[in-house]
Amino acid sequence: MYLHENPWERLRLLRQQMPRTKFDFLVRSRNVVGWSPKPNDVVELFLKTLGKIGILGIKVFDGLNDYRNVAFHIQVGKELGFHVKGLLNFAVSPVHTDDYFIGKARELASLGVDAIVIADACGAMLPERARTLIGRVRAELPEIELHFSTHPNSGVSTPCYREAIRQGIDVLWGASTPLANGHSFPPHSTIVQLAREEGRAA
């Protein structure tokens, strides 16, 4: 934005250099990208443009898990043939109980997402909570593709990922080793090692 670069050209170049890679794009609620709410026609045009460039999936989230703000995104994404992932944003508070998250997961499923991502953006989840929450979502929605992401900044991402594997998670988010850890994701090598230790194919 501040360098006045063309963001579509960046995506085209990435697509050109990685033709076999499945690209996802993160869509941030009504803002889509940037900091101001966008009307539905802009949302639709944006998603259509992503499809033309070669993006195959979208990850849709609302910071407050208010899915009224992204129901249109999910609908249009499905119509355009995207693999649509709905993010279930984790937080620690008296409100954010496992029952709360189960209700929100059901909302996402009813909106037709292809996958649900339990997303711990702050790295606040502890392994004990990963066990109960992921286990319950898996039990409540056994047929849906289930992802989990957390960040290593609190130092407990590895045991959380181990618990996620034990609870039947389908996909864990990671990063290549030079770009991993800190406020990024755990390294792929750690995830592969955990999967092998738990008897899961990596």
PDB file of N, CA, C and O in Angstrom, residues 152-153 157 175-177 179-187 190:
ATOM      1  N   PRO A 152       3.862 -20.004  18.240  1.00  0.00           N
ATOM      2  CA  PRO A 152       4.791 -20.465  19.275  1.00  0.00           C
ATOM      3  C   PRO A 152       5.243 -19.405  20.270  1.00  0.00           C
ATOM      4  O   PRO A 152       6.088 -19.687  21.119  1.00  0.00           O
ATOM      5  N   ASN A 153       4.698 -18.196  20.198  1.00  0.00           N
ATOM      6  CA  ASN A 153       5.220 -17.117  21.041  1.00  0.00           C
ATOM      7  C   ASN A 153       5.031 -17.379  22.531  1.00  0.00           C
ATOM      8  O   ASN A 153       5.748 -16.818  23.352  1.00  0.00           O
ATOM      9  N   SER A 157       3.147 -24.307  21.702  1.00  0.00           N
ATOM     10  CA  SER A 157       2.532 -24.731  20.446  1.00  0.00           C
ATOM     11  C   SER A 157       2.758 -26.217  20.176  1.00  0.00           C
ATOM     12  O   SER A 157       1.864 -26.899  19.667  1.00  0.00           O
ATOM     13  N   ALA A 175       4.982 -23.466   9.072  1.00  0.00           N
ATOM     14  CA  ALA A 175       5.802 -22.580   8.237  1.00  0.00           C
ATOM     15  C   ALA A 175       7.127 -23.273   7.948  1.00  0.00           C
ATOM     16  O   ALA A 175       7.573 -24.136   8.719  1.00  0.00           O
ATOM     17  N   SER A 176       7.753 -22.905   6.838  1.00  0.00           N
ATOM     18  CA  SER A 176       9.085 -23.428   6.555  1.00  0.00           C
ATOM     19  C   SER A 176      10.032 -22.948   7.654  1.00  0.00           C
ATOM     20  O   SER A 176       9.860 -21.852   8.206  1.00  0.00           O
ATOM     21  N   THR A 177      11.026 -23.730   7.967  1.00  0.00           N
ATOM     22  CA  THR A 177      11.859 -23.495   9.145  1.00  0.00           C
ATOM     23  C   THR A 177      12.440 -22.081   9.230  1.00  0.00           C
ATOM     24  O   THR A 177      12.396 -21.460  10.300  1.00  0.00           O
ATOM     25  N   LEU A 179      11.232 -19.362   8.379  1.00  0.00           N
ATOM     26  CA  LEU A 179      10.172 -18.383   8.637  1.00  0.00           C
ATOM     27  C   LEU A 179       9.295 -18.772   9.818  1.00  0.00           C
ATOM     28  O   LEU A 179       8.282 -18.123  10.076  1.00  0.00           O
ATOM     29  N   ALA A 180       9.669 -19.813  10.549  1.00  0.00           N
ATOM     30  CA  ALA A 180       8.817 -20.355  11.602  1.00  0.00           C
ATOM     31  C   ALA A 180       9.144 -19.749  12.968  1.00  0.00           C
ATOM     32  O   ALA A 180      10.095 -18.987  13.135  1.00  0.00           O
ATOM     33  N   ASN A 181       8.292 -20.126  13.928  1.00  0.00           N
ATOM     34  CA  ASN A 181       8.437 -19.776  15.348  1.00  0.00           C
ATOM     35  C   ASN A 181       8.158 -18.293  15.617  1.00  0.00           C
ATOM     36  O   ASN A 181       7.807 -17.538  14.719  1.00  0.00           O
ATOM     37  N   GLY A 182       8.285 -17.896  16.879  1.00  0.00           N
ATOM     38  CA  GLY A 182       7.946 -16.526  17.258  1.00  0.00           C
ATOM     39  C   GLY A 182       6.481 -16.253  16.997  1.00  0.00           C
ATOM     40  O   GLY A 182       5.615 -17.004  17.447  1.00  0.00           O
ATOM     41  N   HIS A 183       6.191 -15.212  16.242  1.00  0.00           N
ATOM     42  CA  HIS A 183       4.813 -14.872  15.911  1.00  0.00           C
ATOM     43  C   HIS A 183       4.349 -15.543  14.625  1.00  0.00           C
ATOM     44  O   HIS A 183       3.249 -15.274  14.149  1.00  0.00           O
ATOM     45  N   SER A 184       5.174 -16.431  14.076  1.00  0.00           N
ATOM     46  CA  SER A 184       4.794 -17.209  12.902  1.00  0.00           C
ATOM     47  C   SER A 184       4.120 -18.498  13.369  1.00  0.00           C
ATOM     48  O   SER A 184       3.497 -18.535  14.434  1.00  0.00           O
ATOM     49  N   PHE A 185       4.235 -19.557  12.586  1.00  0.00           N
ATOM     50  CA  PHE A 185       3.687 -20.861  12.940  1.00  0.00           C
ATOM     51  C   PHE A 185       4.820 -21.811  13.317  1.00  0.00           C
ATOM     52  O   PHE A 185       5.989 -21.551  13.002  1.00  0.00           O
ATOM     53  N   PRO A 186       4.522 -22.926  13.944  1.00  0.00           N
ATOM     54  CA  PRO A 186       5.556 -23.926  14.201  1.00  0.00           C
ATOM     55  C   PRO A 186       6.145 -24.438  12.886  1.00  0.00           C
ATOM     56  O   PRO A 186       5.468 -24.440  11.849  1.00  0.00           O
ATOM     57  N   PRO A 187       7.391 -24.890  12.903  1.00  0.00           N
ATOM     58  CA  PRO A 187       8.014 -25.380  11.663  1.00  0.00           C
ATOM     59  C   PRO A 187       7.390 -26.688  11.194  1.00  0.00           C
ATOM     60  O   PRO A 187       6.973 -27.525  11.993  1.00  0.00           O
ATOM     61  N   THR A 190       8.741 -29.923  12.743  1.00  0.00           N
ATOM     62  CA  THR A 190       8.210 -30.307  14.053  1.00  0.00           C
ATOM     63  C   THR A 190       6.861 -31.005  13.909  1.00  0.00           C
ATOM     64  O   THR A 190       6.583 -32.005  14.589  1.00  0.00           O
TER      65      THR A 190
END
